[in-house]
mmCIF file with all atom_site columns, C-alpha atoms in Angstrom:
data_model
loop_
_atom_site.group_PDB
_atom_site.id
_atom_site.type_symbol
_atom_site.label_atom_id
_atom_site.label_alt_id
_atom_site.label_comp_id
_atom_site.label_asym_id
_atom_site.label_entity_id
_atom_site.label_seq_id
_atom_site.pdbx_PDB_ins_code
_atom_site.Cartn_x
_atom_site.Cartn_y
_atom_site.Cartn_z
_atom_site.occupancy
_atom_site.B_iso_or_equiv
_atom_site.pdbx_formal_charge
_atom_site.auth_seq_id
_atom_site.auth_comp_id
_atom_site.auth_asym_id
_atom_site.auth_atom_id
_atom_site.pdbx_PDB_model_num
ATOM 1   C CA . MET A 1 1   ? 8.423   -4.477  0.174   1.00 54.00 ? 1   MET A CA 1
ATOM 2   C CA . PRO A 1 2   ? 10.985  -1.612  0.063   1.00 55.00 ? 2   PRO A CA 1
ATOM 3   C CA . THR A 1 3   ? 14.241  -2.473  -1.729  1.00 51.00 ? 3   THR A CA 1
ATOM 4   C CA . GLU A 1 4   ? 17.176  -0.109  -2.110  1.00 50.00 ? 4   GLU A CA 1
ATOM 5   C CA . VAL A 1 5   ? 18.231  0.648   -5.690  1.00 52.00 ? 5   VAL A CA 1
ATOM 6   C CA . VAL A 1 6   ? 21.463  2.626   -5.815  1.00 52.00 ? 6   VAL A CA 1
ATOM 7   C CA . GLY A 1 7   ? 21.779  4.980   -8.764  1.00 61.00 ? 7   GLY A CA 1
ATOM 8   C CA . ALA A 1 8   ? 18.186  4.728   -9.941  1.00 68.00 ? 8   ALA A CA 1
ATOM 9   C CA . LEU A 1 9   ? 17.420  8.417   -9.357  1.00 72.00 ? 9   LEU A CA 1
ATOM 10  C CA . ALA A 1 10  ? 20.517  9.366   -11.354 1.00 78.00 ? 10  ALA A CA 1
ATOM 11  C CA . LEU A 1 11  ? 19.341  7.046   -14.100 1.00 77.00 ? 11  LEU A CA 1
ATOM 12  C CA . ARG A 1 12  ? 15.884  8.639   -14.200 1.00 79.00 ? 12  ARG A CA 1
ATOM 13  C CA . LYS A 1 13  ? 17.359  12.143  -14.325 1.00 80.00 ? 13  LYS A CA 1
ATOM 14  C CA . ALA A 1 14  ? 19.734  11.142  -17.098 1.00 80.00 ? 14  ALA A CA 1
ATOM 15  C CA . LEU A 1 15  ? 16.908  9.562   -19.064 1.00 82.00 ? 15  LEU A CA 1
ATOM 16  C CA . ARG A 1 16  ? 14.711  12.623  -18.592 1.00 81.00 ? 16  ARG A CA 1
ATOM 17  C CA . ASP A 1 17  ? 17.482  14.956  -19.763 1.00 81.00 ? 17  ASP A CA 1
ATOM 18  C CA . TYR A 1 18  ? 19.063  12.901  -22.540 1.00 80.00 ? 18  TYR A CA 1
ATOM 19  C CA . ALA A 1 19  ? 16.747  10.041  -23.520 1.00 85.00 ? 19  ALA A CA 1
ATOM 20  C CA . PRO A 1 20  ? 13.078  10.883  -22.935 1.00 86.00 ? 20  PRO A CA 1
ATOM 21  C CA . ASP A 1 21  ? 12.038  7.966   -25.118 1.00 91.00 ? 21  ASP A CA 1
ATOM 22  C CA . LEU A 1 22  ? 13.784  5.540   -22.747 1.00 89.00 ? 22  LEU A CA 1
ATOM 23  C CA . ALA A 1 23  ? 12.297  7.365   -19.750 1.00 88.00 ? 23  ALA A CA 1
ATOM 24  C CA . ALA A 1 24  ? 8.836   6.726   -21.169 1.00 90.00 ? 24  ALA A CA 1
ATOM 25  C CA . GLU A 1 25  ? 9.753   3.088   -21.827 1.00 91.00 ? 25  GLU A CA 1
ATOM 26  C CA . LEU A 1 26  ? 10.849  2.617   -18.201 1.00 89.00 ? 26  LEU A CA 1
ATOM 27  C CA . ARG A 1 27  ? 7.586   4.119   -16.920 1.00 90.00 ? 27  ARG A CA 1
ATOM 28  C CA . ARG A 1 28  ? 5.601   1.746   -19.137 1.00 92.00 ? 28  ARG A CA 1
ATOM 29  C CA . GLU A 1 29  ? 7.586   -1.275  -17.951 1.00 91.00 ? 29  GLU A CA 1
ATOM 30  C CA . VAL A 1 30  ? 7.197   -0.332  -14.278 1.00 90.00 ? 30  VAL A CA 1
ATOM 31  C CA . ALA A 1 31  ? 3.480   0.299   -14.755 1.00 93.00 ? 31  ALA A CA 1
ATOM 32  C CA . ALA A 1 32  ? 3.092   -3.111  -16.384 1.00 94.00 ? 32  ALA A CA 1
ATOM 33  C CA . ALA A 1 33  ? 4.651   -4.691  -13.282 1.00 91.00 ? 33  ALA A CA 1
ATOM 34  C CA . LEU A 1 34  ? 2.448   -2.767  -10.818 1.00 93.00 ? 34  LEU A CA 1
ATOM 35  C CA . LYS A 1 35  ? -0.927  -2.996  -12.575 1.00 95.00 ? 35  LYS A CA 1
ATOM 36  C CA . PRO A 1 36  ? -1.576  -6.690  -11.723 1.00 94.00 ? 36  PRO A CA 1
ATOM 37  C CA . VAL A 1 37  ? -0.972  -5.977  -8.025  1.00 95.00 ? 37  VAL A CA 1
ATOM 38  C CA . VAL A 1 38  ? -3.450  -3.093  -8.095  1.00 96.00 ? 38  VAL A CA 1
ATOM 39  C CA . LYS A 1 39  ? -6.008  -5.234  -9.930  1.00 96.00 ? 39  LYS A CA 1
ATOM 40  C CA . ASN A 1 40  ? -5.673  -8.093  -7.445  1.00 96.00 ? 40  ASN A CA 1
ATOM 41  C CA . ALA A 1 41  ? -5.803  -5.745  -4.443  1.00 96.00 ? 41  ALA A CA 1
ATOM 42  C CA . ARG A 1 42  ? -9.043  -4.227  -5.733  1.00 97.00 ? 42  ARG A CA 1
ATOM 43  C CA . GLY A 1 43  ? -10.387 -7.736  -6.189  1.00 96.00 ? 43  GLY A CA 1
ATOM 44  C CA . PHE A 1 44  ? -9.894  -8.443  -2.482  1.00 95.00 ? 44  PHE A CA 1
ATOM 45  C CA . VAL A 1 45  ? -12.272 -5.611  -1.501  1.00 94.00 ? 45  VAL A CA 1
ATOM 46  C CA . THR A 1 46  ? -15.442 -7.063  -0.001  1.00 88.00 ? 46  THR A CA 1
ATOM 47  C CA . ASN A 1 47  ? -18.733 -5.862  -1.473  1.00 85.00 ? 47  ASN A CA 1
ATOM 48  C CA . ASP A 1 48  ? -20.989 -3.666  0.655   1.00 74.00 ? 48  ASP A CA 1
ATOM 49  C CA . SER A 1 49  ? -23.629 -6.380  0.903   1.00 64.00 ? 49  SER A CA 1
ATOM 50  C CA . ASP A 1 50  ? -21.095 -8.813  2.377   1.00 65.00 ? 50  ASP A CA 1
ATOM 51  C CA . ILE A 1 51  ? -19.615 -6.585  5.091   1.00 63.00 ? 51  ILE A CA 1
ATOM 52  C CA . MET A 1 52  ? -20.772 -6.746  8.700   1.00 60.00 ? 52  MET A CA 1
ATOM 53  C CA . ARG A 1 53  ? -23.982 -4.999  9.670   1.00 58.00 ? 53  ARG A CA 1
ATOM 54  C CA . GLY A 1 54  ? -23.382 -1.606  11.250  1.00 59.00 ? 54  GLY A CA 1
ATOM 55  C CA . TRP A 1 55  ? -20.604 -0.616  8.867   1.00 70.00 ? 55  TRP A CA 1
ATOM 56  C CA . GLN A 1 56  ? -22.736 -0.568  5.760   1.00 60.00 ? 56  GLN A CA 1
ATOM 57  C CA . ARG A 1 57  ? -23.104 2.584   3.732   1.00 58.00 ? 57  ARG A CA 1
ATOM 58  C CA . ARG A 1 58  ? -25.749 5.043   4.970   1.00 52.00 ? 58  ARG A CA 1
ATOM 59  C CA . SER A 1 59  ? -27.181 8.319   3.804   1.00 50.00 ? 59  SER A CA 1
ATOM 60  C CA . PHE A 1 60  ? -25.891 9.973   6.981   1.00 49.00 ? 60  PHE A CA 1
ATOM 61  C CA . SER A 1 61  ? -23.850 9.128   10.047  1.00 49.00 ? 61  SER A CA 1
ATOM 62  C CA . GLU A 1 62  ? -23.742 10.633  13.518  1.00 48.00 ? 62  GLU A CA 1
ATOM 63  C CA . ALA A 1 63  ? -20.218 9.307   14.013  1.00 53.00 ? 63  ALA A CA 1
ATOM 64  C CA . LYS A 1 64  ? -16.972 10.444  12.430  1.00 61.00 ? 64  LYS A CA 1
ATOM 65  C CA . PHE A 1 65  ? -16.015 6.865   11.596  1.00 67.00 ? 65  PHE A CA 1
ATOM 66  C CA . PRO A 1 66  ? -16.374 6.513   7.797   1.00 74.00 ? 66  PRO A CA 1
ATOM 67  C CA . MET A 1 67  ? -19.089 4.239   6.473   1.00 81.00 ? 67  MET A CA 1
ATOM 68  C CA . TYR A 1 68  ? -18.080 1.290   4.337   1.00 86.00 ? 68  TYR A CA 1
ATOM 69  C CA . ASP A 1 69  ? -18.133 1.789   0.574   1.00 88.00 ? 69  ASP A CA 1
ATOM 70  C CA . ALA A 1 70  ? -16.408 -0.802  -1.605  1.00 91.00 ? 70  ALA A CA 1
ATOM 71  C CA . ASN A 1 71  ? -16.246 1.556   -4.597  1.00 92.00 ? 71  ASN A CA 1
ATOM 72  C CA . VAL A 1 72  ? -14.398 4.210   -2.589  1.00 92.00 ? 72  VAL A CA 1
ATOM 73  C CA . ILE A 1 73  ? -11.845 1.646   -1.432  1.00 94.00 ? 73  ILE A CA 1
ATOM 74  C CA . ARG A 1 74  ? -11.288 0.225   -4.927  1.00 96.00 ? 74  ARG A CA 1
ATOM 75  C CA . LYS A 1 75  ? -10.858 3.659   -6.491  1.00 96.00 ? 75  LYS A CA 1
ATOM 76  C CA . GLY A 1 76  ? -8.375  4.591   -3.777  1.00 96.00 ? 76  GLY A CA 1
ATOM 77  C CA . ILE A 1 77  ? -6.005  1.763   -4.698  1.00 97.00 ? 77  ILE A CA 1
ATOM 78  C CA . SER A 1 78  ? -3.633  2.995   -7.390  1.00 96.00 ? 78  SER A CA 1
ATOM 79  C CA . TYR A 1 79  ? 0.015   3.069   -8.432  1.00 94.00 ? 79  TYR A CA 1
ATOM 80  C CA . LYS A 1 80  ? 2.655   5.717   -9.208  1.00 90.00 ? 80  LYS A CA 1
ATOM 81  C CA . THR A 1 81  ? 5.682   5.342   -11.441 1.00 88.00 ? 81  THR A CA 1
ATOM 82  C CA . SER A 1 82  ? 7.178   8.720   -10.526 1.00 80.00 ? 82  SER A CA 1
ATOM 83  C CA . PRO A 1 83  ? 9.597   9.151   -7.592  1.00 73.00 ? 83  PRO A CA 1
ATOM 84  C CA . SER A 1 84  ? 8.253   10.510  -4.318  1.00 70.00 ? 84  SER A CA 1
ATOM 85  C CA . ARG A 1 85  ? 9.859   13.173  -2.152  1.00 73.00 ? 85  ARG A CA 1
ATOM 86  C CA . ALA A 1 86  ? 12.658  12.001  0.104   1.00 64.00 ? 86  ALA A CA 1
ATOM 87  C CA . ASN A 1 87  ? 11.520  10.937  3.577   1.00 63.00 ? 87  ASN A CA 1
ATOM 88  C CA . ASN A 1 88  ? 13.199  11.922  6.862   1.00 67.00 ? 88  ASN A CA 1
ATOM 89  C CA . ARG A 1 89  ? 15.784  9.182   6.295   1.00 65.00 ? 89  ARG A CA 1
ATOM 90  C CA . GLY A 1 90  ? 16.646  10.499  2.843   1.00 61.00 ? 90  GLY A CA 1
ATOM 91  C CA . PHE A 1 91  ? 15.016  7.636   0.913   1.00 61.00 ? 91  PHE A CA 1
ATOM 92  C CA . THR A 1 92  ? 12.831  8.174   -2.145  1.00 65.00 ? 92  THR A CA 1
ATOM 93  C CA . ALA A 1 93  ? 10.206  5.748   -3.432  1.00 70.00 ? 93  ALA A CA 1
ATOM 94  C CA . LEU A 1 94  ? 10.910  5.206   -7.136  1.00 75.00 ? 94  LEU A CA 1
ATOM 95  C CA . ALA A 1 95  ? 7.462   3.653   -7.663  1.00 81.00 ? 95  ALA A CA 1
ATOM 96  C CA . SER A 1 96  ? 4.636   2.875   -5.288  1.00 87.00 ? 96  SER A CA 1
ATOM 97  C CA . ILE A 1 97  ? 1.203   1.328   -4.812  1.00 91.00 ? 97  ILE A CA 1
ATOM 98  C CA . GLU A 1 98  ? -1.079  3.399   -2.619  1.00 90.00 ? 98  GLU A CA 1
ATOM 99  C CA . ASN A 1 99  ? -4.291  2.984   -0.659  1.00 90.00 ? 99  ASN A CA 1
ATOM 100 C CA . LYS A 1 100 ? -5.459  6.593   -0.623  1.00 92.00 ? 100 LYS A CA 1
ATOM 101 C CA . SER A 1 101 ? -8.850  6.345   1.111   1.00 93.00 ? 101 SER A CA 1
ATOM 102 C CA . ALA A 1 102 ? -9.390  6.339   4.878   1.00 89.00 ? 102 ALA A CA 1
ATOM 103 C CA . LEU A 1 103 ? -11.676 3.340   4.408   1.00 90.00 ? 103 LEU A CA 1
ATOM 104 C CA . GLY A 1 104 ? -8.986  1.474   2.542   1.00 93.00 ? 104 GLY A CA 1
ATOM 105 C CA . ALA A 1 105 ? -6.449  2.208   5.260   1.00 93.00 ? 105 ALA A CA 1
ATOM 106 C CA . ILE A 1 106 ? -8.804  0.800   7.911   1.00 91.00 ? 106 ILE A CA 1
ATOM 107 C CA . VAL A 1 107 ? -9.482  -2.387  5.979   1.00 92.00 ? 107 VAL A CA 1
ATOM 108 C CA . GLU A 1 108 ? -5.807  -2.742  5.069   1.00 94.00 ? 108 GLU A CA 1
ATOM 109 C CA . THR A 1 109 ? -4.277  -2.484  8.530   1.00 92.00 ? 109 THR A CA 1
ATOM 110 C CA . ALA A 1 110 ? -6.914  -2.832  11.276  1.00 89.00 ? 110 ALA A CA 1
ATOM 111 C CA . GLY A 1 111 ? -5.699  -5.367  13.818  1.00 88.00 ? 111 GLY A CA 1
ATOM 112 C CA . ARG A 1 112 ? -1.999  -5.094  13.036  1.00 87.00 ? 112 ARG A CA 1
ATOM 113 C CA . LYS A 1 113 ? -1.179  -4.156  16.621  1.00 81.00 ? 113 LYS A CA 1
ATOM 114 C CA . ASP A 1 114 ? -3.772  -6.334  18.311  1.00 77.00 ? 114 ASP A CA 1
ATOM 115 C CA . LEU A 1 115 ? -6.176  -8.771  16.647  1.00 75.00 ? 115 LEU A CA 1
ATOM 116 C CA . GLY A 1 116 ? -8.333  -8.444  19.738  1.00 72.00 ? 116 GLY A CA 1
ATOM 117 C CA . GLY A 1 117 ? -8.968  -4.783  19.033  1.00 71.00 ? 117 GLY A CA 1
ATOM 118 C CA . GLN A 1 118 ? -8.232  -1.737  21.161  1.00 71.00 ? 118 GLN A CA 1
ATOM 119 C CA . PRO A 1 119 ? -8.275  -1.997  24.984  1.00 71.00 ? 119 PRO A CA 1
ATOM 120 C CA . TRP A 1 120 ? -11.902 -1.630  26.059  1.00 69.00 ? 120 TRP A CA 1
ATOM 121 C CA . VAL A 1 121 ? -12.946 0.952   28.664  1.00 69.00 ? 121 VAL A CA 1
ATOM 122 C CA . GLY A 1 122 ? -16.586 1.461   27.694  1.00 68.00 ? 122 GLY A CA 1
ATOM 123 C CA . PRO A 1 123 ? -18.515 4.655   26.899  1.00 72.00 ? 123 PRO A CA 1
ATOM 124 C CA . GLY A 1 124 ? -17.795 7.816   28.844  1.00 67.00 ? 124 GLY A CA 1
ATOM 125 C CA . LYS A 1 125 ? -14.295 6.842   30.000  1.00 65.00 ? 125 LYS A CA 1
ATOM 126 C CA . ASN A 1 126 ? -11.052 8.271   28.600  1.00 62.00 ? 126 ASN A CA 1
ATOM 127 C CA . VAL A 1 127 ? -13.126 9.783   25.823  1.00 60.00 ? 127 VAL A CA 1
ATOM 128 C CA . THR A 1 128 ? -10.196 11.811  24.484  1.00 65.00 ? 128 THR A CA 1
ATOM 129 C CA . GLN A 1 129 ? -7.977  8.743   24.178  1.00 64.00 ? 129 GLN A CA 1
ATOM 130 C CA . LYS A 1 130 ? -8.340  7.245   20.705  1.00 68.00 ? 130 LYS A CA 1
ATOM 131 C CA . ARG A 1 131 ? -6.300  4.185   21.619  1.00 71.00 ? 131 ARG A CA 1
ATOM 132 C CA . TYR A 1 132 ? -9.194  2.890   23.745  1.00 66.00 ? 132 TYR A CA 1
ATOM 133 C CA . SER A 1 133 ? -12.504 1.367   22.641  1.00 68.00 ? 133 SER A CA 1
ATOM 134 C CA . HIS A 1 134 ? -15.558 3.231   23.940  1.00 66.00 ? 134 HIS A CA 1
ATOM 135 C CA . SER A 1 135 ? -18.120 0.863   22.473  1.00 71.00 ? 135 SER A CA 1
ATOM 136 C CA . VAL A 1 136 ? -20.957 -0.425  24.636  1.00 70.00 ? 136 VAL A CA 1
ATOM 137 C CA . ASN A 1 137 ? -20.002 -3.866  23.340  1.00 73.00 ? 137 ASN A CA 1
ATOM 138 C CA . LYS A 1 138 ? -16.800 -5.116  24.978  1.00 75.00 ? 138 LYS A CA 1
ATOM 139 C CA . THR A 1 139 ? -16.053 -7.529  22.132  1.00 78.00 ? 139 THR A CA 1
ATOM 140 C CA . ALA A 1 140 ? -16.931 -5.123  19.312  1.00 76.00 ? 140 ALA A CA 1
ATOM 141 C CA . GLY A 1 141 ? -13.300 -4.449  18.345  1.00 79.00 ? 141 GLY A CA 1
ATOM 142 C CA . ALA A 1 142 ? -12.321 -8.098  18.176  1.00 84.00 ? 142 ALA A CA 1
ATOM 143 C CA . GLN A 1 143 ? -15.442 -8.956  16.184  1.00 83.00 ? 143 GLN A CA 1
ATOM 144 C CA . PHE A 1 144 ? -14.873 -6.052  13.788  1.00 84.00 ? 144 PHE A CA 1
ATOM 145 C CA . ILE A 1 145 ? -11.312 -7.195  13.034  1.00 86.00 ? 145 ILE A CA 1
ATOM 146 C CA . LYS A 1 146 ? -12.391 -10.831 12.721  1.00 86.00 ? 146 LYS A CA 1
ATOM 147 C CA . ASN A 1 147 ? -15.032 -9.892  10.151  1.00 85.00 ? 147 ASN A CA 1
ATOM 148 C CA . LEU A 1 148 ? -12.431 -8.092  8.060   1.00 88.00 ? 148 LEU A CA 1
ATOM 149 C CA . GLY A 1 149 ? -10.540 -11.335 7.563   1.00 88.00 ? 149 GLY A CA 1
ATOM 150 C CA . PRO A 1 150 ? -6.889  -12.385 7.994   1.00 91.00 ? 150 PRO A CA 1
ATOM 151 C CA . ILE A 1 151 ? -3.837  -10.177 7.518   1.00 91.00 ? 151 ILE A CA 1
ATOM 152 C CA . TYR A 1 152 ? -1.168  -11.233 5.012   1.00 90.00 ? 152 TYR A CA 1
ATOM 153 C CA . GLY A 1 153 ? 2.530   -10.433 4.738   1.00 85.00 ? 153 GLY A CA 1
ATOM 154 C CA . ILE A 1 154 ? 5.492   -10.006 7.067   1.00 80.00 ? 154 ILE A CA 1
ATOM 155 C CA . LYS A 1 155 ? 4.938   -9.049  10.703  1.00 80.00 ? 155 LYS A CA 1
ATOM 156 C CA . LYS A 1 156 ? 7.011   -6.224  12.140  1.00 71.00 ? 156 LYS A CA 1
ATOM 157 C CA . THR A 1 157 ? 10.318  -7.263  13.676  1.00 69.00 ? 157 THR A CA 1
ATOM 158 C CA . SER A 1 158 ? 13.157  -5.260  15.174  1.00 57.00 ? 158 SER A CA 1
ATOM 159 C CA . GLY A 1 159 ? 14.172  -2.534  12.757  1.00 58.00 ? 159 GLY A CA 1
ATOM 160 C CA . ILE A 1 160 ? 11.746  -3.650  10.056  1.00 63.00 ? 160 ILE A CA 1
ATOM 161 C CA . GLY A 1 161 ? 8.383   -2.007  9.366   1.00 71.00 ? 161 GLY A CA 1
ATOM 162 C CA . ASP A 1 162 ? 5.158   -3.988  9.509   1.00 79.00 ? 162 ASP A CA 1
ATOM 163 C CA . LYS A 1 163 ? 4.412   -5.219  5.983   1.00 81.00 ? 163 LYS A CA 1
ATOM 164 C CA . ARG A 1 164 ? 1.016   -6.784  6.531   1.00 89.00 ? 164 ARG A CA 1
ATOM 165 C CA . GLY A 1 165 ? -2.405  -6.019  5.146   1.00 93.00 ? 165 GLY A CA 1
ATOM 166 C CA . ARG A 1 166 ? -5.574  -7.364  3.564   1.00 94.00 ? 166 ARG A CA 1
ATOM 167 C CA . LEU A 1 167 ? -5.541  -5.673  0.166   1.00 95.00 ? 167 LEU A CA 1
ATOM 168 C CA . ILE A 1 168 ? -2.308  -4.235  -1.265  1.00 94.00 ? 168 ILE A CA 1
ATOM 169 C CA . TYR A 1 169 ? -0.046  -6.191  1.069   1.00 92.00 ? 169 TYR A CA 1
ATOM 170 C CA . ARG A 1 170 ? -1.937  -9.383  0.332   1.00 94.00 ? 170 ARG A CA 1
ATOM 171 C CA . ALA A 1 171 ? -1.711  -8.806  -3.416  1.00 94.00 ? 171 ALA A CA 1
ATOM 172 C CA . TRP A 1 172 ? 1.995   -7.981  -3.129  1.00 92.00 ? 172 TRP A CA 1
ATOM 173 C CA . ASN A 1 173 ? 2.620   -11.031 -0.950  1.00 90.00 ? 173 ASN A CA 1
ATOM 174 C CA . ASP A 1 174 ? 0.984   -13.239 -3.593  1.00 92.00 ? 174 ASP A CA 1
ATOM 175 C CA . THR A 1 175 ? 3.530   -12.152 -6.236  1.00 89.00 ? 175 THR A CA 1
ATOM 176 C CA . ASN A 1 176 ? 6.399   -13.958 -4.450  1.00 83.00 ? 176 ASN A CA 1
ATOM 177 C CA . GLY A 1 177 ? 8.867   -11.261 -5.484  1.00 83.00 ? 177 GLY A CA 1
ATOM 178 C CA . LYS A 1 178 ? 7.899   -11.220 -9.164  1.00 90.00 ? 178 LYS A CA 1
ATOM 179 C CA . VAL A 1 179 ? 7.184   -7.477  -9.141  1.00 89.00 ? 179 VAL A CA 1
ATOM 180 C CA . LEU A 1 180 ? 10.656  -6.623  -7.883  1.00 86.00 ? 180 LEU A CA 1
ATOM 181 C CA . ALA A 1 181 ? 12.187  -8.970  -10.425 1.00 90.00 ? 181 ALA A CA 1
ATOM 182 C CA . SER A 1 182 ? 10.212  -7.262  -13.199 1.00 90.00 ? 182 SER A CA 1
ATOM 183 C CA . TYR A 1 183 ? 11.243  -3.837  -11.919 1.00 85.00 ? 183 TYR A CA 1
ATOM 184 C CA . PHE A 1 184 ? 14.935  -4.696  -11.847 1.00 87.00 ? 184 PHE A CA 1
ATOM 185 C CA . LYS A 1 185 ? 14.675  -6.252  -15.289 1.00 90.00 ? 185 LYS A CA 1
ATOM 186 C CA . ALA A 1 186 ? 13.109  -3.078  -16.649 1.00 89.00 ? 186 ALA A CA 1
ATOM 187 C CA . VAL A 1 187 ? 15.832  -0.928  -15.081 1.00 86.00 ? 187 VAL A CA 1
ATOM 188 C CA . GLU A 1 188 ? 18.572  -3.185  -16.412 1.00 89.00 ? 188 GLU A CA 1
ATOM 189 C CA . ASN A 1 189 ? 17.112  -3.259  -19.923 1.00 90.00 ? 189 ASN A CA 1
ATOM 190 C CA . VAL A 1 190 ? 16.738  0.508   -20.105 1.00 89.00 ? 190 VAL A CA 1
ATOM 191 C CA . THR A 1 191 ? 20.175  1.041   -18.573 1.00 87.00 ? 191 THR A CA 1
ATOM 192 C CA . ALA A 1 192 ? 21.739  -1.227  -21.188 1.00 88.00 ? 192 ALA A CA 1
ATOM 193 C CA . LYS A 1 193 ? 20.053  0.714   -23.959 1.00 88.00 ? 193 LYS A CA 1
ATOM 194 C CA . PHE A 1 194 ? 21.072  4.011   -22.430 1.00 86.00 ? 194 PHE A CA 1
ATOM 195 C CA . ASN A 1 195 ? 24.673  2.900   -21.958 1.00 84.00 ? 195 ASN A CA 1
ATOM 196 C CA . LYS A 1 196 ? 24.877  2.256   -25.681 1.00 80.00 ? 196 LYS A CA 1
ATOM 197 C CA . ARG A 1 197 ? 24.400  5.986   -26.072 1.00 75.00 ? 197 ARG A CA 1
ATOM 198 C CA . THR A 1 198 ? 26.470  7.152   -23.122 1.00 68.00 ? 198 THR A CA 1
ATOM 199 C CA . SER A 1 199 ? 28.089  5.525   -20.111 1.00 56.00 ? 199 SER A CA 1
ATOM 200 C CA . ILE A 1 200 ? 27.331  7.780   -17.126 1.00 47.00 ? 200 ILE A CA 1
ATOM 201 C CA . VAL A 1 201 ? 25.266  5.751   -14.700 1.00 47.00 ? 201 VAL A CA 1
ATOM 202 C CA . ASP A 1 202 ? 25.700  2.533   -12.777 1.00 51.00 ? 202 ASP A CA 1
ATOM 203 C CA . VAL A 1 203 ? 22.695  0.850   -11.213 1.00 45.00 ? 203 VAL A CA 1
ATOM 204 C CA . LYS A 1 204 ? 23.138  -1.537  -8.291  1.00 46.00 ? 204 LYS A CA 1
ATOM 205 C CA . ARG A 1 205 ? 20.639  -3.349  -6.169  1.00 44.00 ? 205 ARG A CA 1
ATOM 206 C CA . ALA A 1 206 ? 20.656  -4.305  -2.493  1.00 41.00 ? 206 ALA A CA 1
ATOM 207 C CA . ALA A 1 207 ? 17.849  -5.979  -0.569  1.00 38.00 ? 207 ALA A CA 1
#
């Protein structure tokens, strides 16, 4: 999903300082490209009544594992058109789609490492090790992941992050690159308009 856009931060700063009307236009265009992905991702959230027994919403829970709530997951899926802070590699996300809830993160990525679930050791063993399953049911992890459904996207390879999931990643995967195309088109259109006023920024793209 990530694509490097050289000069885009300079463009945004220039727009903010010298052409706020074009800055607002770019935000609207980017939002228009991201909204369908968010809508589709929310549509992939399974209703409470359809999820496996034992993970349904309850009035209380003795465990720390969050109970399933489709509304919480849907509300947690959103988009941002503003740049993020630079990460430890110096890269900034110019726009993003996020799954903010813990529930959403579980549904999105559970089983990425192992579709069979965590290594099982049973209750009372290695209790401080979160990478092990302590369930009384040896097949609980595999069944849990199976009930969540398949994972969509690109599996992690050398040097490339895992881009697979059941909600946002699935919705993104279904666009076949149309969102990126729309984003670049929006940047190019706004840049062209801005360059009619002043020629101070050059935007390049590199996959």
